[in-house]
Amino acid sequence: MTTEAPKRSCRDLLIGFGLAVVLTVIPFAAVISGRLSSQVAYGVIAFCALVQVLVHLRYFFRLDRMAAARESLAVLAFAAVLILIMSVYYTMTLN
């Protein structure tokens, strides 16, 4: 039994955690500083959110370019589309 896999796993988790923290702090700093217009701040928030989702998928859900990972990603994408459709439907029916 080798210790390579646990070391890599711990290293990947720490990298993912560090990236998640940085990608959380950046939007807070952008808004708190007040130097950016609201449109640019929204763009920074959306970009960091998108990158953070990718970081979570890669480092925490362990999705990569393997075949099994593609199947998992397809299931996640399908669930995301369903949630989006339900959210839009719910929002449209509020009025």
PDB file of C-alpha atoms in Angstrom:
ATOM      1  CA  MET A   1       0.000   0.000   0.000  1.00  0.00           C
ATOM      2  CA  THR A   2       1.420   3.359  -0.986  1.00  0.00           C
ATOM      3  CA  THR A   3       0.939   6.680   0.725  1.00  0.00           C
ATOM      4  CA  GLU A   4       0.858   8.543  -2.599  1.00  0.00           C
ATOM      5  CA  ALA A   5      -2.953   8.554  -2.901  1.00  0.00           C
ATOM      6  CA  PRO A   6      -3.701   9.989   0.580  1.00  0.00           C
ATOM      7  CA  LYS A   7      -1.015  12.669   0.155  1.00  0.00           C
ATOM      8  CA  ARG A   8      -2.430  13.656  -3.208  1.00  0.00           C
ATOM      9  CA  SER A   9      -5.939  13.642  -1.833  1.00  0.00           C
ATOM     10  CA  CYS A  10      -4.979  15.890   1.083  1.00  0.00           C
ATOM     11  CA  ARG A  11      -2.988  18.161  -1.208  1.00  0.00           C
ATOM     12  CA  ASP A  12      -5.920  18.447  -3.640  1.00  0.00           C
ATOM     13  CA  LEU A  13      -8.311  19.251  -0.803  1.00  0.00           C
ATOM     14  CA  LEU A  14      -5.997  21.950   0.537  1.00  0.00           C
ATOM     15  CA  ILE A  15      -5.567  23.470  -2.925  1.00  0.00           C
ATOM     16  CA  GLY A  16      -9.338  23.420  -3.436  1.00  0.00           C
ATOM     17  CA  PHE A  17      -9.930  24.967  -0.034  1.00  0.00           C
ATOM     18  CA  GLY A  18      -7.388  27.715  -0.693  1.00  0.00           C
ATOM     19  CA  LEU A  19      -8.897  28.517  -4.076  1.00  0.00           C
ATOM     20  CA  ALA A  20     -12.403  28.531  -2.598  1.00  0.00           C
ATOM     21  CA  VAL A  21     -11.336  30.972   0.108  1.00  0.00           C
ATOM     22  CA  VAL A  22      -9.638  33.276  -2.402  1.00  0.00           C
ATOM     23  CA  LEU A  23     -12.624  33.122  -4.754  1.00  0.00           C
ATOM     24  CA  THR A  24     -14.889  34.041  -1.840  1.00  0.00           C
ATOM     25  CA  VAL A  25     -12.759  36.912  -0.599  1.00  0.00           C
ATOM     26  CA  ILE A  26     -12.377  38.565  -4.019  1.00  0.00           C
ATOM     27  CA  PRO A  27     -16.090  39.452  -4.466  1.00  0.00           C
ATOM     28  CA  PHE A  28     -16.345  40.634  -0.852  1.00  0.00           C
ATOM     29  CA  ALA A  29     -13.315  42.871  -1.341  1.00  0.00           C
ATOM     30  CA  ALA A  30     -14.697  44.161  -4.636  1.00  0.00           C
ATOM     31  CA  VAL A  31     -17.982  45.184  -3.019  1.00  0.00           C
ATOM     32  CA  ILE A  32     -16.598  46.470   0.274  1.00  0.00           C
ATOM     33  CA  SER A  33     -13.953  48.644  -1.402  1.00  0.00           C
ATOM     34  CA  GLY A  34     -16.634  50.559  -3.291  1.00  0.00           C
ATOM     35  CA  ARG A  35     -14.190  51.373  -6.099  1.00  0.00           C
ATOM     36  CA  LEU A  36     -16.050  49.385  -8.741  1.00  0.00           C
ATOM     37  CA  SER A  37     -19.303  50.336 -10.414  1.00  0.00           C
ATOM     38  CA  SER A  38     -22.220  48.060  -9.686  1.00  0.00           C
ATOM     39  CA  GLN A  39     -22.071  46.485 -13.149  1.00  0.00           C
ATOM     40  CA  VAL A  40     -18.378  45.628 -12.796  1.00  0.00           C
ATOM     41  CA  ALA A  41     -18.943  44.340  -9.254  1.00  0.00           C
ATOM     42  CA  TYR A  42     -21.723  42.063 -10.527  1.00  0.00           C
ATOM     43  CA  GLY A  43     -19.374  40.807 -13.218  1.00  0.00           C
ATOM     44  CA  VAL A  44     -16.644  40.066 -10.667  1.00  0.00           C
ATOM     45  CA  ILE A  45     -19.141  38.230  -8.459  1.00  0.00           C
ATOM     46  CA  ALA A  46     -20.510  36.174 -11.367  1.00  0.00           C
ATOM     47  CA  PHE A  47     -17.029  35.300 -12.655  1.00  0.00           C
ATOM     48  CA  CYS A  48     -15.776  34.244  -9.230  1.00  0.00           C
ATOM     49  CA  ALA A  49     -18.942  32.207  -8.655  1.00  0.00           C
ATOM     50  CA  LEU A  50     -18.481  30.367 -11.938  1.00  0.00           C
ATOM     51  CA  VAL A  51     -14.815  29.655 -11.259  1.00  0.00           C
ATOM     52  CA  GLN A  52     -15.658  28.537  -7.729  1.00  0.00           C
ATOM     53  CA  VAL A  53     -18.192  26.027  -9.053  1.00  0.00           C
ATOM     54  CA  LEU A  54     -15.488  24.629 -11.331  1.00  0.00           C
ATOM     55  CA  VAL A  55     -13.045  24.471  -8.414  1.00  0.00           C
ATOM     56  CA  HIS A  56     -15.588  22.558  -6.330  1.00  0.00           C
ATOM     57  CA  LEU A  57     -16.274  20.145  -9.168  1.00  0.00           C
ATOM     58  CA  ARG A  58     -12.572  19.510  -9.724  1.00  0.00           C
ATOM     59  CA  TYR A  59     -11.139  19.422  -6.220  1.00  0.00           C
ATOM     60  CA  PHE A  60     -14.027  18.365  -3.972  1.00  0.00           C
ATOM     61  CA  PHE A  61     -16.227  16.256  -6.255  1.00  0.00           C
ATOM     62  CA  ARG A  62     -13.121  14.880  -7.988  1.00  0.00           C
ATOM     63  CA  LEU A  63     -14.547  15.340 -11.475  1.00  0.00           C
ATOM     64  CA  ASP A  64     -11.964  15.291 -14.214  1.00  0.00           C
ATOM     65  CA  ARG A  65     -11.793  14.134 -17.808  1.00  0.00           C
ATOM     66  CA  MET A  66     -12.259  10.440 -17.101  1.00  0.00           C
ATOM     67  CA  ALA A  67     -15.280   8.627 -18.548  1.00  0.00           C
ATOM     68  CA  ALA A  68     -16.914   8.048 -15.158  1.00  0.00           C
ATOM     69  CA  ALA A  69     -16.410  11.687 -14.319  1.00  0.00           C
ATOM     70  CA  ARG A  70     -18.149  12.728 -17.536  1.00  0.00           C
ATOM     71  CA  GLU A  71     -21.164  10.665 -16.547  1.00  0.00           C
ATOM     72  CA  SER A  72     -21.202  12.271 -13.120  1.00  0.00           C
ATOM     73  CA  LEU A  73     -20.902  15.699 -14.689  1.00  0.00           C
ATOM     74  CA  ALA A  74     -23.803  14.920 -17.024  1.00  0.00           C
ATOM     75  CA  VAL A  75     -25.961  14.002 -14.038  1.00  0.00           C
ATOM     76  CA  LEU A  76     -24.938  17.218 -12.251  1.00  0.00           C
ATOM     77  CA  ALA A  77     -25.669  19.272 -15.370  1.00  0.00           C
ATOM     78  CA  PHE A  78     -29.097  17.647 -15.727  1.00  0.00           C
ATOM     79  CA  ALA A  79     -29.893  18.391 -12.078  1.00  0.00           C
ATOM     80  CA  ALA A  80     -28.723  21.989 -12.510  1.00  0.00           C
ATOM     81  CA  VAL A  81     -30.953  22.457 -15.565  1.00  0.00           C
ATOM     82  CA  LEU A  82     -33.941  21.045 -13.693  1.00  0.00           C
ATOM     83  CA  ILE A  83     -33.297  23.353 -10.742  1.00  0.00           C
ATOM     84  CA  LEU A  84     -32.967  26.303 -13.113  1.00  0.00           C
ATOM     85  CA  ILE A  85     -36.249  25.457 -14.855  1.00  0.00           C
ATOM     86  CA  MET A  86     -38.044  25.090 -11.526  1.00  0.00           C
ATOM     87  CA  SER A  87     -36.579  28.361 -10.254  1.00  0.00           C
ATOM     88  CA  VAL A  88     -37.653  30.251 -13.365  1.00  0.00           C
ATOM     89  CA  TYR A  89     -41.127  28.707 -13.206  1.00  0.00           C
ATOM     90  CA  TYR A  90     -41.453  29.595  -9.524  1.00  0.00           C
ATOM     91  CA  THR A  91     -40.288  33.158 -10.141  1.00  0.00           C
ATOM     92  CA  MET A  92     -42.681  33.603 -13.078  1.00  0.00           C
ATOM     93  CA  THR A  93     -45.674  32.338 -11.108  1.00  0.00           C
ATOM     94  CA  LEU A  94     -45.152  34.686  -8.152  1.00  0.00           C
ATOM     95  CA  ASN A  95     -47.060  37.513  -9.830  1.00  0.00           C
TER      96      ASN A  95
END
